[in-house]
Structures are given as C-alpha cells and as structure tokens.
PDB file of C-alpha atoms in Angstrom:
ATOM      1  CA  UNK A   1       0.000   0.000   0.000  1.00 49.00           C
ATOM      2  CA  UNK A   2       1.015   3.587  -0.647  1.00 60.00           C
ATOM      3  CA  UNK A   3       0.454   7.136  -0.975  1.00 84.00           C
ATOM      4  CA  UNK A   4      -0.418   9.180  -4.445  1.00 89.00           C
ATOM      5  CA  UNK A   5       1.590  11.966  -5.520  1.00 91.00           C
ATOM      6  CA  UNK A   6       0.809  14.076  -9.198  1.00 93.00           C
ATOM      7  CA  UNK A   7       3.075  16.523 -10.311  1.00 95.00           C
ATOM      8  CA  UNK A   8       2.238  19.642 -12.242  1.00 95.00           C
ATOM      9  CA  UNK A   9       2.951  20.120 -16.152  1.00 95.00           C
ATOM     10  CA  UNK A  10       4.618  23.165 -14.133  1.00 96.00           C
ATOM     11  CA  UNK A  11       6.614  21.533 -12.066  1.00 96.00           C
ATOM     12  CA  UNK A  12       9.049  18.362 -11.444  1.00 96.00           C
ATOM     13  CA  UNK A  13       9.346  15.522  -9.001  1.00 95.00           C
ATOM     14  CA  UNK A  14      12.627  14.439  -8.126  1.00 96.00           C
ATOM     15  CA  UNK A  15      12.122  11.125  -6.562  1.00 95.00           C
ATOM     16  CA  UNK A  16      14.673   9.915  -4.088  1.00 95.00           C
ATOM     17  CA  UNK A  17      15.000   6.340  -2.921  1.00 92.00           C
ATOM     18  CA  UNK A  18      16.229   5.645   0.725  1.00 90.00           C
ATOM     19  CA  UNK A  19      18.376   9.436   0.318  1.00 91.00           C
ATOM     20  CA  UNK A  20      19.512   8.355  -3.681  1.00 94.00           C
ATOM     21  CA  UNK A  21      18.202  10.832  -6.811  1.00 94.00           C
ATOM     22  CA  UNK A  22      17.302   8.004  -8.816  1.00 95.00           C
ATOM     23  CA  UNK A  23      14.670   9.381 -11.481  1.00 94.00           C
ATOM     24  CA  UNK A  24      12.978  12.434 -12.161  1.00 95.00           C
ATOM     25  CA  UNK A  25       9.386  12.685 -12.741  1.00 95.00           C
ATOM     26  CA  UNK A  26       7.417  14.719 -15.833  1.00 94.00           C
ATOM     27  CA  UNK A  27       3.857  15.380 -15.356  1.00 94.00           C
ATOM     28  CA  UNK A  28       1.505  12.851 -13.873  1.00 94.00           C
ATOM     29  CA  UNK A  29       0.417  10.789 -10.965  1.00 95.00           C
ATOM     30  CA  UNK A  30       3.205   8.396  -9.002  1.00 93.00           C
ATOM     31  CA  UNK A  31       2.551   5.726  -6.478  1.00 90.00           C
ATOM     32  CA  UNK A  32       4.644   6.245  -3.146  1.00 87.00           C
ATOM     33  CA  UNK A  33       5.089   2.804  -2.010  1.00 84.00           C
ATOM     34  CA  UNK A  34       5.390   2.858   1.392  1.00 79.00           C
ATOM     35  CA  UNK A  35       5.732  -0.056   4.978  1.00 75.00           C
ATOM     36  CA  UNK A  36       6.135  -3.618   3.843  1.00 72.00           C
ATOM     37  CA  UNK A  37       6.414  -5.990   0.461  1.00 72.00           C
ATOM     38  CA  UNK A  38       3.833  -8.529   0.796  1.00 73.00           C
ATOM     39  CA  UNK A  39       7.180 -10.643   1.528  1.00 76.00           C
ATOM     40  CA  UNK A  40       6.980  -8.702   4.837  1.00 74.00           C
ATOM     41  CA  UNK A  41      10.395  -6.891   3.638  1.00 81.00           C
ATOM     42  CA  UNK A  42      10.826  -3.020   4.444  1.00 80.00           C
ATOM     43  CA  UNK A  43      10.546  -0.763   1.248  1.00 82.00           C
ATOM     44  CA  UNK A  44      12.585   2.076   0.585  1.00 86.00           C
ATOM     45  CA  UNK A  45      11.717   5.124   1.705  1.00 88.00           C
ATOM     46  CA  UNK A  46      10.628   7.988  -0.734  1.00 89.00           C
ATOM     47  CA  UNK A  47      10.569  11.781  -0.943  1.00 92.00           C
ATOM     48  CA  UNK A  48       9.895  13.651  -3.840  1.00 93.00           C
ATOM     49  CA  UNK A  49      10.609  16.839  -3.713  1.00 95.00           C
ATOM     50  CA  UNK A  50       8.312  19.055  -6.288  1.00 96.00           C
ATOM     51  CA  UNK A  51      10.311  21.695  -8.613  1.00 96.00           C
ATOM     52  CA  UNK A  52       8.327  24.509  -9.917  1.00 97.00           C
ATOM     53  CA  UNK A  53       9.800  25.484 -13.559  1.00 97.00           C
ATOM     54  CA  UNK A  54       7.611  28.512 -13.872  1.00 97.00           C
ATOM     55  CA  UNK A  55       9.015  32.015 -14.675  1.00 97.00           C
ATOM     56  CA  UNK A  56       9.345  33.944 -11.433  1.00 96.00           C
ATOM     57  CA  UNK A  57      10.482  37.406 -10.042  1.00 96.00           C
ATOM     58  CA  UNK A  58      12.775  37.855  -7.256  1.00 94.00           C
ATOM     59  CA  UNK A  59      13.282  41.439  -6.071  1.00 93.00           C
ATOM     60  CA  UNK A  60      16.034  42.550  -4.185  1.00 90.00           C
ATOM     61  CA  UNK A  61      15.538  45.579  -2.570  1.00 88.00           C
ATOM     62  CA  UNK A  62      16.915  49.054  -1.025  1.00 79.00           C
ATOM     63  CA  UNK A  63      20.714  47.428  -1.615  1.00 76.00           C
ATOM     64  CA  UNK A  64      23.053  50.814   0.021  1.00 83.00           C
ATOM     65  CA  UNK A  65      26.283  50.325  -2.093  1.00 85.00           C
ATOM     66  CA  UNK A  66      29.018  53.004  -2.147  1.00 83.00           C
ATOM     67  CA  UNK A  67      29.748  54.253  -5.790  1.00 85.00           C
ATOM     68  CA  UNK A  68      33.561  54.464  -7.189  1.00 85.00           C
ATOM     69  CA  UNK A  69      33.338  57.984  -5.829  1.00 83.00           C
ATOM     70  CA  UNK A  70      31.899  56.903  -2.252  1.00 82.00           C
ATOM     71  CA  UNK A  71      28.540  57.830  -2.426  1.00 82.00           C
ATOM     72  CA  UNK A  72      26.375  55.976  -0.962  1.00 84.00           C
ATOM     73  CA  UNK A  73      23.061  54.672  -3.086  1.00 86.00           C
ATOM     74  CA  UNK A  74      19.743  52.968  -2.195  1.00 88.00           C
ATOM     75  CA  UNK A  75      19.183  50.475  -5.170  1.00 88.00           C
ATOM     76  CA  UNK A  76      16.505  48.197  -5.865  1.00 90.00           C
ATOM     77  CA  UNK A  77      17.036  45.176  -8.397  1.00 91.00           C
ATOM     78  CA  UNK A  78      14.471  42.949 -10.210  1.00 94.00           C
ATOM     79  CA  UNK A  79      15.278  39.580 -11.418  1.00 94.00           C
ATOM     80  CA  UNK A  80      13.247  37.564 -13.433  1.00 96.00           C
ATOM     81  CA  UNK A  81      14.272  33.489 -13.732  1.00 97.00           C
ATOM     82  CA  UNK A  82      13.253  29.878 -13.892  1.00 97.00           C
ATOM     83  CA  UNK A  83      14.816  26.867 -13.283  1.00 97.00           C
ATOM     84  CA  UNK A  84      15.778  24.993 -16.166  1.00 97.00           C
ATOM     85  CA  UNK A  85      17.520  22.000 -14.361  1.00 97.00           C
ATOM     86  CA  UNK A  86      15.565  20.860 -11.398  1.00 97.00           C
ATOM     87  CA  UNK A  87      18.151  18.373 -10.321  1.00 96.00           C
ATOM     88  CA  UNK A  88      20.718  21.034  -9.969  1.00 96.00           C
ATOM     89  CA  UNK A  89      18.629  23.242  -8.665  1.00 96.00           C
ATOM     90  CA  UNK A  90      18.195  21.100  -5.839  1.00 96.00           C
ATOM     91  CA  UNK A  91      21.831  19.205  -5.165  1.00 96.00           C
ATOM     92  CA  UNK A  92      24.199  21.974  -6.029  1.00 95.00           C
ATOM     93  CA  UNK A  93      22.581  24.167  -3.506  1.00 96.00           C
ATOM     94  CA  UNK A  94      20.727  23.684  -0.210  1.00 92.00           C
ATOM     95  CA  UNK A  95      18.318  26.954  -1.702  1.00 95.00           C
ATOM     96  CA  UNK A  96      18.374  28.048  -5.253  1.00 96.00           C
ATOM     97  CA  UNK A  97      16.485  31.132  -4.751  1.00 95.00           C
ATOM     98  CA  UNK A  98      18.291  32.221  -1.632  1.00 95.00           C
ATOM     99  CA  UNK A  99      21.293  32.112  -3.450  1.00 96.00           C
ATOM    100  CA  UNK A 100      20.679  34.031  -6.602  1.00 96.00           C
ATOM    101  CA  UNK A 101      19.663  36.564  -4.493  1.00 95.00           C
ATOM    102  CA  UNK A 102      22.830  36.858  -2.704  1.00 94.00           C
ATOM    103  CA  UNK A 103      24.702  36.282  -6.354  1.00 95.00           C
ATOM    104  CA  UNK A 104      22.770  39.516  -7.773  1.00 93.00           C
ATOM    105  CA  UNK A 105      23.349  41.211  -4.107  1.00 92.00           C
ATOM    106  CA  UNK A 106      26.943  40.994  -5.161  1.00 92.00           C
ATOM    107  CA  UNK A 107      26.912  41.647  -8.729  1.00 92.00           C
ATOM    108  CA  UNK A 108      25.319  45.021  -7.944  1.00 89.00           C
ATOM    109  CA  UNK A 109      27.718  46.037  -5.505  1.00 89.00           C
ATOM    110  CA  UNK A 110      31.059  44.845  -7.824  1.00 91.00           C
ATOM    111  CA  UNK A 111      29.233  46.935 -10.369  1.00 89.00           C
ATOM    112  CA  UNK A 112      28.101  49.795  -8.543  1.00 88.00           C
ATOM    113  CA  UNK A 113      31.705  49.858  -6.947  1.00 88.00           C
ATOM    114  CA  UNK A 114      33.243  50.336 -10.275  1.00 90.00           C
ATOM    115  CA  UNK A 115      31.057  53.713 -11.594  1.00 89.00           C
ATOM    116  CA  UNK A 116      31.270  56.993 -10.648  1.00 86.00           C
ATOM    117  CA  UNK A 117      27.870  58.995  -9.427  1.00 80.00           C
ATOM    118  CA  UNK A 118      27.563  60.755 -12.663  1.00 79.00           C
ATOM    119  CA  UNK A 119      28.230  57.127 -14.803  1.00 84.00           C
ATOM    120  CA  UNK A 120      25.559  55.651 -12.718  1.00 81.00           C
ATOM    121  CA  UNK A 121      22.939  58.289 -14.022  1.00 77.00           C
ATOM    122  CA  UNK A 122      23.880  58.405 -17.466  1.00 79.00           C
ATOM    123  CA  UNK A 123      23.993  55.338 -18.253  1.00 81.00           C
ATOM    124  CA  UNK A 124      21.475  53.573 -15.667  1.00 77.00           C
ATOM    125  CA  UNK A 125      21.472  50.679 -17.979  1.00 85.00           C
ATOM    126  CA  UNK A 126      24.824  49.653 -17.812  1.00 86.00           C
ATOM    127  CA  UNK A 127      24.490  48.350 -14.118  1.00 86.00           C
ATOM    128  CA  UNK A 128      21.563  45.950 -15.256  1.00 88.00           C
ATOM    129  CA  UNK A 129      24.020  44.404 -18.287  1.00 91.00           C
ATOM    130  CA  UNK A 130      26.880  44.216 -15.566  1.00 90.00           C
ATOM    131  CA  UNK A 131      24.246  41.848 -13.125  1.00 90.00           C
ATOM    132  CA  UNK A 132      22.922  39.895 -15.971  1.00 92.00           C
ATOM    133  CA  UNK A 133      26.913  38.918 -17.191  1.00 93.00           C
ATOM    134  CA  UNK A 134      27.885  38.643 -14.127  1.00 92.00           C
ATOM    135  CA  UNK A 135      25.216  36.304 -12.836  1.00 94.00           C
ATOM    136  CA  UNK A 136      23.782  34.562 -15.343  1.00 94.00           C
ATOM    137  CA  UNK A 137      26.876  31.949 -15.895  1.00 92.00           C
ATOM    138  CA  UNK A 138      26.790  31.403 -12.001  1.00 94.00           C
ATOM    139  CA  UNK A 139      23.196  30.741 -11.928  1.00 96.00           C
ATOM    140  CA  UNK A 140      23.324  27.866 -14.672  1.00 96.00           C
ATOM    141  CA  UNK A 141      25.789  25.703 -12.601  1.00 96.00           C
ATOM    142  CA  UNK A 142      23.060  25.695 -10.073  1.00 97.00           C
ATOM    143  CA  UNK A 143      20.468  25.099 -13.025  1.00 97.00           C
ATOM    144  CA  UNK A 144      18.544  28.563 -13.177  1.00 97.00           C
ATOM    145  CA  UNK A 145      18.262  30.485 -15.912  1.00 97.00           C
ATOM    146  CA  UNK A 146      18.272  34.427 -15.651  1.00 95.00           C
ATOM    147  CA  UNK A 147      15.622  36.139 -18.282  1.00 94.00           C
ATOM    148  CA  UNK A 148      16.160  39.723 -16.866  1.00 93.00           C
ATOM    149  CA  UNK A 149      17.930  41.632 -14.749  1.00 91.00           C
ATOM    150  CA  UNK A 150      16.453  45.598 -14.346  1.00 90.00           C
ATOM    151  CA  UNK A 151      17.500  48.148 -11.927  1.00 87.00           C
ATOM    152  CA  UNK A 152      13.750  49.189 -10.258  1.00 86.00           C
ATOM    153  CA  UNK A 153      15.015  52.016  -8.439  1.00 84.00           C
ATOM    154  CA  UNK A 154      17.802  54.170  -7.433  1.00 82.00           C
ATOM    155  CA  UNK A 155      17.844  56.366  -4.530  1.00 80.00           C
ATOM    156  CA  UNK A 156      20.557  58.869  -3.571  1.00 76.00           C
ATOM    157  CA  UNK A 157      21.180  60.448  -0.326  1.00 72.00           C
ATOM    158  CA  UNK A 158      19.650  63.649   0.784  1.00 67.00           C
ATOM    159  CA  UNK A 159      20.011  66.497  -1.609  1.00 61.00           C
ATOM    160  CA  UNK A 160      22.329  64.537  -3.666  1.00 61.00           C
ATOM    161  CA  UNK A 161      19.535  64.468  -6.330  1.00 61.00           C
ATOM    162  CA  UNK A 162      18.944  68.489  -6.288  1.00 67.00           C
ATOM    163  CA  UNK A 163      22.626  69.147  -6.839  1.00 60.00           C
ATOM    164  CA  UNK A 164      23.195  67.191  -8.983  1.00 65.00           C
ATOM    165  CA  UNK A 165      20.366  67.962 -11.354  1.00 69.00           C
ATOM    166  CA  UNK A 166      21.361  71.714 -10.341  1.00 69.00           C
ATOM    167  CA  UNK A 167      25.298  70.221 -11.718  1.00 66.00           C
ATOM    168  CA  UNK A 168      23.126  68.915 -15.175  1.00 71.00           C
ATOM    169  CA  UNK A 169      21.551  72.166 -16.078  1.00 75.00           C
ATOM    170  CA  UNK A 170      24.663  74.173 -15.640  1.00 76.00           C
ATOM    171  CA  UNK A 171      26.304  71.622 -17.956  1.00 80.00           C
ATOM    172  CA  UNK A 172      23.570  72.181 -20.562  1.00 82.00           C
ATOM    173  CA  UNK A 173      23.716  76.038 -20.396  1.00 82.00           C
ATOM    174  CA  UNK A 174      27.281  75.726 -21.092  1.00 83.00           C
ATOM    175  CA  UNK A 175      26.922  73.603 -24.051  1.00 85.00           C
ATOM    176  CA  UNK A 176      24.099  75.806 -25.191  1.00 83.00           C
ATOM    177  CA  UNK A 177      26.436  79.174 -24.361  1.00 85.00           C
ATOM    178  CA  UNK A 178      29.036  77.254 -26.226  1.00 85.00           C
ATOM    179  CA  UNK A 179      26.935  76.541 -29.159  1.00 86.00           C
ATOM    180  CA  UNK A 180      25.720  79.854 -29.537  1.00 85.00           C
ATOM    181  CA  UNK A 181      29.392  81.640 -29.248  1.00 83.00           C
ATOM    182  CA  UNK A 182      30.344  79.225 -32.057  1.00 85.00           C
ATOM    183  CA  UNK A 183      27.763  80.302 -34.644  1.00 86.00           C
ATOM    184  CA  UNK A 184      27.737  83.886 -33.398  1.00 83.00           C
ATOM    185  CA  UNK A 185      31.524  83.354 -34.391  1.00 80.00           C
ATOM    186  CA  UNK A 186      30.569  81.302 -37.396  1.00 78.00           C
ATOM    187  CA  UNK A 187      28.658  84.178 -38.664  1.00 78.00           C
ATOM    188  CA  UNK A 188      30.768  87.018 -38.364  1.00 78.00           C
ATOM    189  CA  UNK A 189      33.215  85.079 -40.031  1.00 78.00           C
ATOM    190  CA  UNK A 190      30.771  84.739 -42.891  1.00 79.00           C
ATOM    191  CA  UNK A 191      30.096  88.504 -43.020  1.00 75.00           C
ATOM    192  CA  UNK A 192      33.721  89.890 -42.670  1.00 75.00           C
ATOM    193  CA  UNK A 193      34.080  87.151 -45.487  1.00 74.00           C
ATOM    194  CA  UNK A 194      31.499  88.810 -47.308  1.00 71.00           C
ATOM    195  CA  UNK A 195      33.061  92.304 -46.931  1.00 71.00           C
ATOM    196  CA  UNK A 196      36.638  91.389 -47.961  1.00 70.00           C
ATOM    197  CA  UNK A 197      35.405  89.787 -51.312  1.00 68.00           C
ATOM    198  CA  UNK A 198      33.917  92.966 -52.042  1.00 63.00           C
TER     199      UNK A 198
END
C-alpha cells in the first residue's frame, strides 16, 4: 500500500530512494510505495521533492552600495528566472532562490563599486548588463536560468539628487552658451568674409 503523488505540467518531481536521486518525474500521478512488500520486507523510503519550472520574479531591494566615488546609493534590483535543471537546482545548492539573491546582491555592488555617481545616471542601464553577465553563468551551474535583470530604483542620499540635477543644467547652459558663441563666431566670419570679397 502507498500514498499518491501528481506533479504539475509546471513543475518536477525528483524522486529519491532511501536518500539516492534516482529518477525524475514529468507530469503525472506516481505511487509512493510505502511499509512492507507482501514478503513482509521493508521498502525504501521515498521523498519527492516538487520543482516549480515557472518564470518567477525575485526582487532585491533598497541594496546601500558606495559608488567608485563613495557615495552611498539605495538600489533596488528585479530579477526575473526559472529553473531549467531541477536536479541542480536542488543538489548543487541547499536553496536556489536564496542564493541568486545573494549572487545579484553581489553583482550590484562589484558593479556599482566600479562607476562613478555621474556614470551611474547616465547610463542607468549599464548596471543591469553588468548583473545579468555577471550572474547569469553562475546561476546555470546551479540550473537557473536568468531572463532579466532591471535596476527598479535608485535612490541617492539627501540632496544629492537636487545638486546634482542643479550640476546637469549648468552643464547644458554651457553647451548651449558654447553653441551659440560658435555660430555667433561662425557668422561674423561669414560677413567679414562677405566684406573682404567685395
């Protein structure tokens, strides 16, 4: 006599025999056999332990990493992943998820600790490429796939934000000042060119 198990289309089963991986199971219903043959002899005991191989989202959030330039930043990092090999998902670590969260933990803050403040908001994008190189190799020895890695939010200290827009818009009037001394150059040029061919 035993017990019924069914597994998922979205899942796996992983069936273990007396602490062995000896199969893995698709989609379907499995008999557990369980106490005694009818010989009186003592079955092996079974655990299946149920994968889920649906896409899923793991957030990571309000990270404070210090910047190239030492300033410190709130950042918040979505990942979305699935498993793709349930048996490594389950031997190679004691808990997949728990550990791609400390992998993209640290890919943030190797990446973060490499850009400047003014890198960082220029080029916001770069930081998500860094996690998703960074972590996606380390995840498939543990048999998850990374889909996405996005930076949700960045946060900077106090009136960091203020100044440095205030830093921005200075930056643009000179370009602009610079733009317009150039063709205010440009066409004087033009008319004292004008006058000499005269």
């Amino acid at each position: 006599m035993g017990n019924n198990i069914v597994v998922d289309e979205t899942h796996r089963g992983l069936w273990f025999q007396d602490g062995a991986l000896t199969r893995e199971l698709g989609a379907g219903r499995y008999e557990i056999p369980s106490g005694h043959d009818w010989l009186g002899r003592r079955r092996p005991e079974v655990k299946i332990v149920l994968v889920d191989l649906r896409e899923r989202e793991l957030t990571i959030k309000g990270q404070e990493i210090l910047t190239a330039d030492k300033v410190a930043i709130r950042v918040s990092i979505v990942v979305q992943f699935r498993v793709v090999d349930a048996r490594a998902a389950v031997l190679a670590v004691s808990e997949y998820e728990a550990r791609l969260y400390s992998d993209v933990q640290l890919a943030a803050r190797r990446s973060l600790a490499s850009m400047r403040l003014e890198e960082i908001l220029t080029n916001r994008n770069r930081l998500s490429e860094d996690i998703l190189t960074d972590v996606k190799e380390i995840a498939a020895h543990y048999g998850v796939a990374i889909l996405r890695a996005d930076v949700k939010d960045l946060v900077f200290p106090g009136n960091l934000q203020d100044i440095m827009n205030k830093v921005l818009a200075a930056e643009r009037l000179a370009e602009a000042q610079l733009i317009e001394a150039r063709t205010k150059a440009a066409a004087e040029q033009i008319a004292a060119d004008g006058r000499a061919a005269m």
